[in-house]
Coordinates of C-alpha atoms in Angstrom, one line a residue:
Chain A
X1 CA 23.0 44.5 29.3
X2 CA 24.6 42.9 26.8
X3 CA 23.2 39.5 25.4
X4 CA 25.3 36.3 25.7
X5 CA 25.2 34.5 22.5
X6 CA 25.1 30.8 22.3
X7 CA 24.6 30.3 19.0
X8 CA 23.1 32.4 16.0
X9 CA 19.6 32.6 16.9
X10 CA 19.4 32.0 20.7
X11 CA 20.8 34.4 23.3
X12 CA 20.8 34.3 26.9
X13 CA 20.3 37.5 29.0
X14 CA 21.3 37.4 32.7
X15 CA 18.8 39.4 34.8
X16 CA 19.5 41.1 38.1
X17 CA 17.4 38.6 40.1
X18 CA 19.6 35.9 38.9
X19 CA 17.3 34.6 36.3
X20 CA 18.0 34.7 32.7
X21 CA 16.0 35.1 29.6
X22 CA 16.4 33.0 26.8
X23 CA 15.4 34.6 23.4
X24 CA 14.7 32.1 20.5
X25 CA 14.8 33.7 17.2
X26 CA 15.0 32.7 13.4
X27 CA 18.4 31.8 12.4
X28 CA 19.8 31.7 8.8
X29 CA 17.7 28.5 7.5
X30 CA 14.7 30.3 8.8
X31 CA 15.0 33.5 7.4
X32 CA 16.0 32.7 3.9
X33 CA 14.7 28.8 3.6
X34 CA 15.0 28.9 -0.1
X35 CA 18.5 30.6 -0.4
X36 CA 19.5 28.0 2.5
X37 CA 18.3 25.2 0.9
X38 CA 19.9 25.9 -2.4
X39 CA 23.4 26.6 -0.9
X40 CA 23.3 23.5 1.2
X41 CA 22.1 21.6 -1.9
X42 CA 24.9 22.7 -3.8
X43 CA 27.3 22.1 -1.3
X44 CA 26.2 18.4 -0.8
X45 CA 26.1 17.7 -4.6
X46 CA 29.7 19.5 -5.0
X47 CA 31.0 17.5 -2.2
X48 CA 29.6 14.1 -3.6
X49 CA 31.5 15.0 -6.8
X50 CA 34.7 16.1 -4.9
X51 CA 35.3 13.2 -3.0
X52 CA 35.9 10.8 -6.0
X53 CA 37.9 13.4 -7.7
X54 CA 40.0 13.6 -4.6
X55 CA 40.5 10.0 -4.3
X56 CA 41.3 9.4 -7.8
X57 CA 43.7 13.0 -7.7
X58 CA 45.4 10.8 -4.5
X59 CA 45.9 7.7 -6.6
X60 CA 47.4 9.5 -9.6
X61 CA 49.9 11.1 -7.2
X62 CA 50.7 8.1 -5.2
X63 CA 51.0 6.4 -8.8
X64 CA 53.2 8.8 -10.3
X65 CA 55.5 9.3 -7.3
X66 CA 56.2 5.6 -7.5
X67 CA 54.8 4.9 -3.9
X68 CA 52.2 2.5 -5.6
X69 CA 53.4 -0.3 -7.3
X70 CA 52.5 0.4 -11.2
X71 CA 52.1 -3.3 -11.9
X72 CA 49.1 -3.3 -9.5
X73 CA 48.1 0.3 -9.4
X74 CA 48.6 1.8 -12.7
X75 CA 48.2 5.7 -12.9
X76 CA 44.7 6.7 -13.6
X77 CA 46.1 8.9 -17.0
X78 CA 47.6 5.5 -17.7
X79 CA 44.4 3.5 -17.5
X80 CA 42.7 6.1 -19.3
X81 CA 45.3 6.1 -22.0
X82 CA 44.8 2.5 -22.5
X83 CA 41.1 2.7 -22.4
X84 CA 41.6 5.2 -25.4
X85 CA 43.7 2.3 -27.2
X86 CA 40.8 -0.5 -26.5
X87 CA 38.4 2.1 -28.1
X88 CA 40.4 2.5 -31.1
X89 CA 41.1 -0.9 -31.8
X90 CA 37.5 -1.7 -31.3
X91 CA 38.1 -4.3 -28.4
X92 CA 36.3 -2.0 -26.0
X93 CA 33.3 -1.6 -28.0
X94 CA 33.1 -5.5 -28.8
X95 CA 33.4 -6.5 -25.0
X96 CA 30.7 -4.0 -23.8
X97 CA 28.2 -5.1 -26.6
X98 CA 29.0 -8.8 -25.7
X99 CA 28.2 -8.3 -21.9
X100 CA 25.3 -5.8 -22.6
X101 CA 23.7 -8.3 -24.6
X102 CA 24.0 -11.1 -22.4
X103 CA 22.7 -9.4 -19.5
X104 CA 19.7 -7.5 -21.2
X105 CA 18.4 -10.7 -23.0
X106 CA 19.1 -12.6 -19.8
X107 CA 17.5 -10.2 -17.3
X108 CA 14.4 -9.5 -19.2
X109 CA 13.6 -13.0 -19.9
X110 CA 14.3 -14.0 -16.3
X111 CA 12.6 -11.0 -14.6
X112 CA 9.6 -10.7 -16.9
X113 CA 8.9 -14.2 -16.7
X114 CA 9.4 -14.3 -13.0
X115 CA 6.8 -11.3 -12.5
X116 CA 4.0 -13.3 -14.3
X117 CA 4.6 -16.4 -12.5
X118 CA 4.9 -14.6 -9.3
X119 CA 1.6 -12.9 -9.6
X120 CA 0.4 -16.3 -10.5
X121 CA 1.5 -18.2 -7.8
X122 CA 1.5 -15.8 -5.2
X123 CA -2.4 -15.1 -5.9
X124 CA -3.4 -18.7 -6.2
X125 CA -3.0 -20.2 -2.4
X126 CA -2.8 -23.9 -3.8
X127 CA -0.3 -23.0 -6.2
X128 CA 1.8 -21.2 -3.5
X129 CA 1.7 -23.8 -1.0
X130 CA 2.7 -26.7 -3.6
X131 CA 5.5 -24.6 -5.0
X132 CA 7.2 -22.4 -2.5
X133 CA 9.2 -25.2 -0.7
X134 CA 10.6 -26.1 -4.1
X135 CA 11.4 -22.1 -5.1
X136 CA 13.0 -21.6 -1.6
X137 CA 15.4 -24.4 -2.3
X138 CA 15.9 -23.5 -5.6
X139 CA 16.9 -20.0 -4.9
X140 CA 19.3 -20.9 -2.4
X141 CA 21.5 -22.7 -5.4
X142 CA 24.6 -20.4 -6.3
X143 CA 23.7 -20.1 -9.9
X144 CA 27.3 -19.8 -10.8
X145 CA 27.6 -23.4 -9.6
X146 CA 25.3 -24.7 -12.3
X147 CA 27.5 -22.8 -15.0
X148 CA 29.4 -26.0 -15.8
X149 CA 26.0 -27.8 -15.9
X150 CA 24.6 -25.4 -18.5
X151 CA 27.9 -25.4 -20.4
X152 CA 27.6 -29.3 -20.5
X153 CA 24.2 -29.1 -21.9
X154 CA 24.2 -26.0 -24.0
X155 CA 27.7 -26.2 -25.1
X156 CA 29.9 -22.8 -24.9
X157 CA 27.7 -20.7 -27.0
X158 CA 25.5 -17.7 -26.0
X159 CA 22.9 -19.8 -24.7
X160 CA 24.5 -21.2 -21.7
X161 CA 25.4 -17.8 -20.5
X162 CA 22.4 -16.1 -21.1
X163 CA 20.7 -18.7 -19.5
X164 CA 22.7 -18.3 -16.2
X165 CA 21.6 -14.6 -16.1
X166 CA 18.2 -15.8 -16.6
X167 CA 18.0 -18.2 -14.0
X168 CA 19.8 -16.0 -11.7
X169 CA 17.3 -13.1 -12.2
X170 CA 14.1 -15.6 -12.1
X171 CA 14.5 -16.7 -8.5
X172 CA 15.0 -13.4 -7.1
X173 CA 12.3 -11.4 -8.9
X174 CA 10.0 -14.6 -8.1
X175 CA 10.7 -14.8 -4.6
X176 CA 10.3 -11.1 -4.1
X177 CA 6.9 -10.9 -6.3
X178 CA 5.4 -14.0 -4.5
X179 CA 6.2 -12.5 -1.2
X180 CA 5.0 -8.9 -2.3
X181 CA 1.7 -10.3 -3.5
X182 CA 0.9 -12.6 -0.4
X183 CA 1.8 -9.5 1.6
X184 CA -1.3 -7.4 0.1
X185 CA -3.4 -6.2 3.1
X186 CA -6.4 -8.2 2.9
X187 CA -8.5 -5.1 3.3
X188 CA -7.8 -4.3 -0.1
X189 CA -8.8 -7.7 -1.1
X190 CA -12.0 -7.1 0.9
X191 CA -13.1 -3.8 -1.0
X192 CA -12.3 -5.8 -4.6
X193 CA -14.7 -8.3 -3.4
X194 CA -17.4 -6.4 -2.0
X195 CA -17.5 -4.5 -5.1
X196 CA -18.0 -7.4 -7.1
X197 CA -14.5 -7.5 -8.9
X198 CA -13.5 -10.2 -11.1
X199 CA -10.3 -12.4 -10.5
X200 CA -8.7 -10.4 -13.6
X201 CA -9.9 -7.1 -12.3
X202 CA -8.6 -8.0 -9.0
X203 CA -5.1 -8.8 -10.2
X204 CA -4.8 -5.9 -12.7
X205 CA -6.4 -3.2 -10.3
X206 CA -5.5 -4.4 -6.6
X207 CA -2.7 -7.1 -6.7
X208 CA -0.7 -6.0 -9.3
X209 CA -0.2 -2.2 -8.2
X210 CA 0.0 -3.2 -4.4
X211 CA 2.8 -5.8 -4.9
X212 CA 4.6 -3.6 -7.5
X213 CA 6.8 -1.7 -5.3
X214 CA 8.5 -4.8 -3.8
X215 CA 8.6 -6.4 -7.1
X216 CA 10.4 -3.7 -8.8
X217 CA 12.9 -3.8 -5.7
X218 CA 13.5 -7.6 -6.4
X219 CA 14.1 -6.3 -9.8
X220 CA 16.6 -3.9 -9.1
X221 CA 18.7 -6.5 -7.0
X222 CA 18.5 -9.1 -9.7
X223 CA 19.9 -6.4 -12.0
X224 CA 23.0 -6.3 -9.9
X225 CA 23.2 -10.0 -9.6
X226 CA 22.8 -10.2 -13.6
X227 CA 26.0 -8.2 -13.7
X228 CA 28.0 -10.4 -11.2
X229 CA 27.1 -13.6 -12.7
X230 CA 27.9 -12.5 -16.3
X231 CA 31.4 -11.6 -15.3
X232 CA 31.8 -14.7 -13.4
X233 CA 30.6 -17.0 -16.8
X234 CA 32.9 -14.6 -18.8
X235 CA 35.9 -15.5 -16.9
X236 CA 35.8 -19.3 -17.7
X237 CA 33.4 -19.6 -20.5
X238 CA 33.6 -16.8 -23.1
X239 CA 36.2 -15.1 -25.7
X240 CA 34.5 -11.8 -25.8
X241 CA 32.8 -9.3 -22.9
X242 CA 34.1 -7.3 -20.1
X243 CA 34.7 -10.3 -18.0
X244 CA 36.7 -11.9 -20.5
X245 CA 38.5 -8.6 -20.8
X246 CA 39.6 -8.4 -17.5
X247 CA 40.2 -12.3 -17.1
X248 CA 42.4 -12.0 -20.4
X249 CA 44.5 -9.1 -19.0
X250 CA 45.4 -10.8 -16.2
X251 CA 46.8 -13.8 -18.3
X252 CA 48.7 -11.4 -20.6
X253 CA 50.2 -9.1 -17.6
X254 CA 48.1 -5.8 -18.8
X255 CA 46.8 -4.4 -15.5
X256 CA 45.7 -1.1 -17.1
X257 CA 43.1 -3.2 -19.2
X258 CA 42.0 -5.3 -16.1
X259 CA 41.0 -1.5 -14.5
X260 CA 39.0 -0.2 -17.8
X261 CA 37.2 -3.6 -17.7
X262 CA 36.4 -3.3 -13.7
X263 CA 35.6 0.4 -13.9
X264 CA 33.2 -0.5 -17.0
X265 CA 31.4 -3.3 -15.4
X266 CA 30.7 -1.2 -12.3
X267 CA 29.5 1.3 -14.5
X268 CA 27.1 -0.8 -16.3
X269 CA 25.8 -1.9 -12.6
X270 CA 25.4 1.8 -11.9
X271 CA 23.5 2.4 -15.2
X272 CA 21.0 -0.5 -14.6
X273 CA 20.0 0.5 -11.1
X274 CA 19.4 3.9 -12.1
X275 CA 17.2 2.5 -15.2
X276 CA 15.1 0.8 -12.6
X277 CA 15.0 3.4 -10.3
X278 CA 13.7 5.6 -13.2
X279 CA 11.2 2.6 -13.8
X280 CA 9.9 2.5 -10.6
X281 CA 9.4 6.4 -10.5
X282 CA 7.1 6.0 -13.8
X283 CA 5.2 3.2 -12.6
X284 CA 4.3 3.8 -9.1
X285 CA 3.3 7.6 -9.5
X286 CA 1.5 7.5 -6.0
X287 CA 5.0 7.0 -4.1
X288 CA 6.8 9.9 -5.5
Chain B
X1 CA -34.4 -26.0 0.1
X2 CA -35.0 -23.6 3.0
X3 CA -34.0 -24.5 6.2
X4 CA -35.9 -21.9 7.6
X5 CA -38.9 -22.0 9.6
X6 CA -42.4 -21.2 7.9
X7 CA -42.1 -17.7 8.9
X8 CA -38.8 -17.3 7.5
X9 CA -39.6 -15.8 4.3
X10 CA -38.9 -12.1 4.2
X11 CA -41.7 -10.1 5.8
X12 CA -43.0 -6.7 4.1
X13 CA -40.7 -3.9 5.3
X14 CA -37.8 -5.9 6.2
X15 CA -34.5 -5.5 4.5
X16 CA -32.1 -8.0 6.3
X17 CA -33.4 -10.9 8.7
X18 CA -30.8 -12.2 11.0
X19 CA -31.7 -15.4 12.5
X20 CA -29.7 -17.4 14.9
X21 CA -26.5 -16.4 13.3
X22 CA -23.5 -17.6 15.2
X23 CA -19.6 -17.3 14.0
X24 CA -17.0 -19.4 15.6
X25 CA -13.0 -18.4 14.7
X26 CA -10.5 -21.3 15.3
X27 CA -7.9 -19.9 17.3
X28 CA -4.9 -21.8 18.1
X29 CA -5.8 -25.1 19.1
X30 CA -9.3 -23.8 20.8
X31 CA -11.6 -21.7 19.3
X32 CA -13.3 -18.4 19.8
X33 CA -16.9 -17.6 19.4
X34 CA -17.5 -14.2 17.9
X35 CA -21.0 -14.0 17.6
X36 CA -23.7 -16.5 19.4
X37 CA -27.3 -16.8 18.5
X38 CA -27.9 -13.5 17.0
X39 CA -31.6 -12.6 15.8
X40 CA -32.2 -9.2 14.4
X41 CA -34.4 -7.5 11.5
X42 CA -33.1 -4.4 9.6
X43 CA -36.1 -2.6 8.4
X44 CA -36.4 -1.0 4.6
X45 CA -34.8 2.5 4.6
X46 CA -33.6 2.6 8.5
X47 CA -30.5 3.8 9.8
X48 CA -29.4 1.0 12.5
X49 CA -26.2 1.5 14.6
X50 CA -24.5 -1.6 15.9
X51 CA -23.1 -0.5 19.0
X52 CA -21.2 -2.3 21.4
X53 CA -17.6 -2.6 23.2
X54 CA -14.6 -3.2 20.9
X55 CA -14.2 -7.2 20.6
X56 CA -18.3 -7.7 20.9
X57 CA -18.2 -9.1 17.1
X58 CA -20.1 -6.1 15.7
X59 CA -17.8 -5.7 12.8
X60 CA -17.8 -10.0 12.5
X61 CA -21.4 -9.4 12.5
X62 CA -21.3 -6.3 9.5
X63 CA -19.1 -8.7 7.6
X64 CA -21.2 -11.6 7.3
X65 CA -23.9 -9.2 6.1
X66 CA -21.4 -7.9 3.4
X67 CA -20.9 -11.2 2.4
X68 CA -17.1 -11.3 3.2
X69 CA -17.7 -14.0 6.1
X70 CA -20.0 -16.9 6.1
X71 CA -22.0 -17.6 9.3
X72 CA -21.1 -20.7 11.3
X73 CA -24.7 -21.4 12.3
X74 CA -27.8 -19.7 11.4
X75 CA -28.8 -18.0 8.2
X76 CA -29.0 -14.3 7.1
X77 CA -31.3 -13.0 4.4
X78 CA -31.4 -10.2 2.5
X79 CA -34.0 -8.6 0.3
X80 CA -32.6 -7.3 -3.2
X81 CA -35.0 -5.3 -4.8
X82 CA -33.6 -3.8 -7.4
X83 CA -31.1 -5.8 -9.6
X84 CA -29.6 -2.8 -11.7
X85 CA -28.2 -1.6 -8.0
X86 CA -25.7 -3.5 -6.0
X87 CA -27.5 -5.0 -3.0
X88 CA -24.7 -3.8 -0.6
X89 CA -21.5 -1.4 -0.4
X90 CA -19.1 -1.3 2.6
X91 CA -17.4 1.5 4.0
X92 CA -14.2 0.0 5.7
X93 CA -12.8 1.5 9.2
X94 CA -9.5 2.7 7.7
X95 CA -6.8 2.0 5.2
X96 CA -9.1 0.7 2.5
X97 CA -8.6 3.5 0.1
X98 CA -6.3 2.2 -2.5
X99 CA -3.0 4.3 -2.1
X100 CA -2.0 3.8 -6.0
X101 CA -5.1 5.1 -7.3
X102 CA -5.9 8.9 -7.7
X103 CA -9.1 9.9 -5.6
X104 CA -11.4 9.9 -8.8
X105 CA -10.0 6.2 -10.1
X106 CA -10.7 5.2 -6.2
X107 CA -14.4 6.1 -6.8
X108 CA -14.4 4.8 -10.5
X109 CA -13.4 1.5 -9.6
X110 CA -16.4 -0.3 -8.2
X111 CA -18.6 1.5 -10.8
X112 CA -16.6 -0.2 -13.5
X113 CA -17.0 -3.3 -11.7
X114 CA -21.0 -2.7 -12.3
X115 CA -20.4 -2.9 -15.8
X116 CA -20.6 1.2 -16.1
X117 CA -18.8 2.7 -19.1
X118 CA -15.8 4.7 -18.0
X119 CA -17.0 8.1 -19.1
X120 CA -20.0 7.6 -17.4
X121 CA -18.5 6.1 -14.2
X122 CA -16.2 9.2 -14.1
X123 CA -19.4 11.7 -14.5
X124 CA -20.7 9.8 -11.4
X125 CA -17.7 9.8 -9.6
X126 CA -17.2 13.5 -9.9
X127 CA -20.8 14.1 -8.6
X128 CA -20.2 12.1 -5.2
X129 CA -16.9 13.6 -4.9
X130 CA -18.3 16.9 -5.0
X131 CA -21.2 15.5 -2.5
X132 CA -18.5 15.0 -0.3
X133 CA -16.7 18.3 -0.7
X134 CA -13.7 16.8 -2.3
X135 CA -14.2 18.6 -5.6
X136 CA -10.8 19.7 -7.0
X137 CA -8.9 16.7 -5.4
X138 CA -10.0 14.2 -8.0
X139 CA -6.5 13.8 -9.5
X140 CA -4.9 13.9 -6.0
X141 CA -3.3 10.5 -4.7
X142 CA -4.9 9.5 -1.4
X143 CA -1.9 9.8 0.9
X144 CA -1.5 13.4 -0.4
X145 CA -4.6 14.4 1.5
X146 CA -5.8 14.0 5.3
X147 CA -7.3 11.2 7.1
X148 CA -10.8 12.5 7.3
X149 CA -10.4 13.3 3.5
X150 CA -9.3 9.7 2.6
X151 CA -12.4 8.4 4.6
X152 CA -14.5 10.7 2.6
X153 CA -13.4 9.3 -0.4
X154 CA -14.0 5.6 1.2
X155 CA -17.6 6.9 1.7
X156 CA -18.0 8.7 -1.7
X157 CA -17.0 5.3 -3.3
X158 CA -19.6 3.1 -1.6
X159 CA -22.2 5.7 -2.0
X160 CA -21.4 6.1 -6.0
X161 CA -22.6 2.8 -6.5
X162 CA -26.1 3.7 -4.9
X163 CA -26.5 0.5 -3.2
X164 CA -29.4 -0.6 -1.5
X165 CA -27.7 -1.3 1.7
X166 CA -24.9 0.7 2.9
X167 CA -22.6 -1.0 5.5
X168 CA -20.3 1.0 7.4
X169 CA -17.7 -0.4 9.8
X170 CA -16.7 2.4 12.3
X171 CA -16.2 4.7 9.3
X172 CA -15.4 7.8 11.4
X173 CA -13.4 5.6 14.5
X174 CA -9.8 7.0 13.1
X175 CA -10.8 10.6 13.1
X176 CA -10.0 13.2 15.7
X177 CA -13.2 14.5 17.6
X178 CA -13.7 17.5 15.6
X179 CA -13.3 16.0 12.1
X180 CA -15.9 13.2 13.6
X181 CA -18.7 15.8 14.2
X182 CA -18.2 17.6 10.9
X183 CA -18.5 14.0 9.1
X184 CA -21.4 13.1 11.4
X185 CA -23.1 15.8 10.0
X186 CA -22.2 15.2 6.4
X187 CA -23.5 11.7 6.7
X188 CA -26.9 12.5 8.3
X189 CA -27.4 15.2 5.3
X190 CA -26.6 12.8 2.7
X191 CA -28.7 10.0 4.3
X192 CA -31.8 12.1 4.8
X193 CA -31.3 12.7 1.0
X194 CA -30.8 9.4 0.0
X195 CA -32.4 7.3 2.6
X196 CA -30.6 3.9 1.8
X197 CA -31.0 1.3 4.2
X198 CA -27.8 1.5 6.8
X199 CA -26.0 -0.4 9.0
X200 CA -23.7 1.4 10.9
X201 CA -21.1 0.1 13.4
X202 CA -19.7 2.2 16.2
X203 CA -18.5 2.2 19.6
X204 CA -19.9 5.8 20.2
X205 CA -22.8 6.0 22.0
X206 CA -23.3 9.8 21.0
X207 CA -22.7 8.6 17.4
X208 CA -25.2 6.1 17.3
X209 CA -28.0 8.1 19.0
X210 CA -27.2 11.2 16.5
X211 CA -27.3 8.9 13.2
X212 CA -29.6 6.0 13.9
X213 CA -33.3 5.4 13.9
X214 CA -32.6 2.2 16.2
X215 CA -29.8 1.1 18.4
X216 CA -28.9 -2.8 18.8
X217 CA -26.6 -2.7 21.6
X218 CA -24.4 -5.6 21.6
X219 CA -22.7 -7.5 24.5
X220 CA -19.1 -9.0 24.6
X221 CA -17.8 -12.2 24.3
X222 CA -19.6 -14.0 22.8
X223 CA -21.3 -11.3 20.7
X224 CA -25.2 -11.3 21.5
X225 CA -27.7 -8.4 21.0
X226 CA -28.3 -7.3 24.4
X227 CA -31.1 -4.8 23.5
X228 CA -32.5 -2.7 20.6
X229 CA -33.3 0.8 21.6
X230 CA -35.6 3.1 19.4
X231 CA -34.3 6.5 18.8
X232 CA -36.9 8.9 19.6
X233 CA -35.7 12.2 17.7
X234 CA -37.6 13.2 14.7
X235 CA -36.1 13.7 11.3
X236 CA -34.5 15.7 9.7
X237 CA -32.2 15.9 12.8
X238 CA -29.9 18.8 13.6
X239 CA -26.8 17.8 15.4
X240 CA -26.3 20.6 17.7
X241 CA -30.0 20.7 19.1
X242 CA -30.0 16.7 19.6
X243 CA -26.8 17.1 21.4
X244 CA -28.4 19.8 23.6
X245 CA -31.9 18.0 24.2
X246 CA -32.5 16.3 27.7
X247 CA -33.7 13.2 26.1
X248 CA -30.2 12.9 24.6
X249 CA -28.4 13.1 27.8
X250 CA -31.1 10.6 29.3
X251 CA -30.8 7.9 26.4
X252 CA -27.0 8.2 26.5
X253 CA -26.9 7.5 30.3
X254 CA -29.4 4.9 30.0
X255 CA -27.3 3.1 27.2
X256 CA -24.0 3.4 29.0
X257 CA -25.3 1.7 32.3
X258 CA -26.4 -1.1 30.1
X259 CA -22.9 -1.3 28.5
X260 CA -21.0 -0.9 31.8
X261 CA -22.8 -4.0 32.7
X262 CA -21.7 -5.6 30.0
X263 CA -18.0 -4.6 30.5
X264 CA -18.0 -5.4 34.1
X265 CA -18.5 -9.3 34.5
X266 CA -18.8 -8.8 38.3

């Protein structure tokens, strides 16, 4: 009797009495688990790289074939060439440095002060009930909407743009930190109290680590928002920066330069997000 | 100062005196009476089990003893003999081991709160981890080990500070039956070696009989002490012998019938 193969590893053998034997045996994933996982990993990583390459290749084909309007969608090779020109003239470096500087300073100032205040507000009940409604109200104000106000108060210089980034990050991180701290299971607090831990020891050994994962999530969201608002601010109130590069290229009618700016901005966002994932990996070894 | 009657001063041999303790929790618009008029004495060096159905307030009573709650009425007096040792340490039911600290650092944490130096705390922690068969896991994070091991960490953490009073809130309830038996033996062995005063909350009659010198049986809603039973088994106890003895079966039946009456309001 030849077994009727359904899929690798299982076979159904009919028997004389009408019943069948189903045998279940190891498949390739079970026979060589390591090799299987390695091949699978290679295929998956390959696909992750291949997909964007194919998309860009397609774009290149359509653009050079004339299917895409080159005034709106310049070919990737054209964009790359103008990227080179921008680097050669130094405009590109100047733009990147200007934007990154605003993002980093504003982000650090806003996020770090929010973590400290969030820990304090989250762990002191009276502070929390007093401030939470106000913070929630301020959080919902779109921060770009207060840019004109900041410009009015601080002028066109760096301060207004850095403050805009700082404010944006501050409220996101603050809300997440307060939420994280008040969400810490009271069981852990009980252990601290029954061990006679001081307020400081409780904060350092219980509240902070317990709230850390969600706090870092807030910091990661804030890093994305920082990139978004700085571009918005640079559109209207800057003479340097990647946002300015994009906006100015529209004014000058140089679409290639717009793409250089757009791609660079998204790369900065990706790098920021990766850095924060790295930070999370470093600071929360128990979650690895 | 003392609102107590004249006999309120701690008598010799009494570690904890619970006098007419009540506890009311606000719930919605009304309130729930968790404990009503509890009076109980815990003797020096004894292993007292608080036994009762879930919701009978046994955890609440333990939490009042641990100074995590205050009574709504009445008073609890505890004698603190040696100021160099903490009065009490608590083993909580579950999820109380810090996932962000290694197993060793979990045990070190309360030691540092007593003012111990880090190097000494580390030595003490490793000693107690070894006592609970956790040697070799000092640097592991709790979430990488089994539930039974996590609960042994919680027990090591409480024992390491050498409290005069060990308060345990169903420490074995979350474990499967076989692990539970093994840890009961371990607790018995450790207690027989160290003889702290222990208050042990459980809903298992077998566990209470095996471990306890006395069993305070609680009734539910509001929680009261229904009866206190002296457990006649001699120490040191051997779990298998005790479980096989006819006294064990008889006592278990007696307690069960009493509990059943409490559970069936009819």
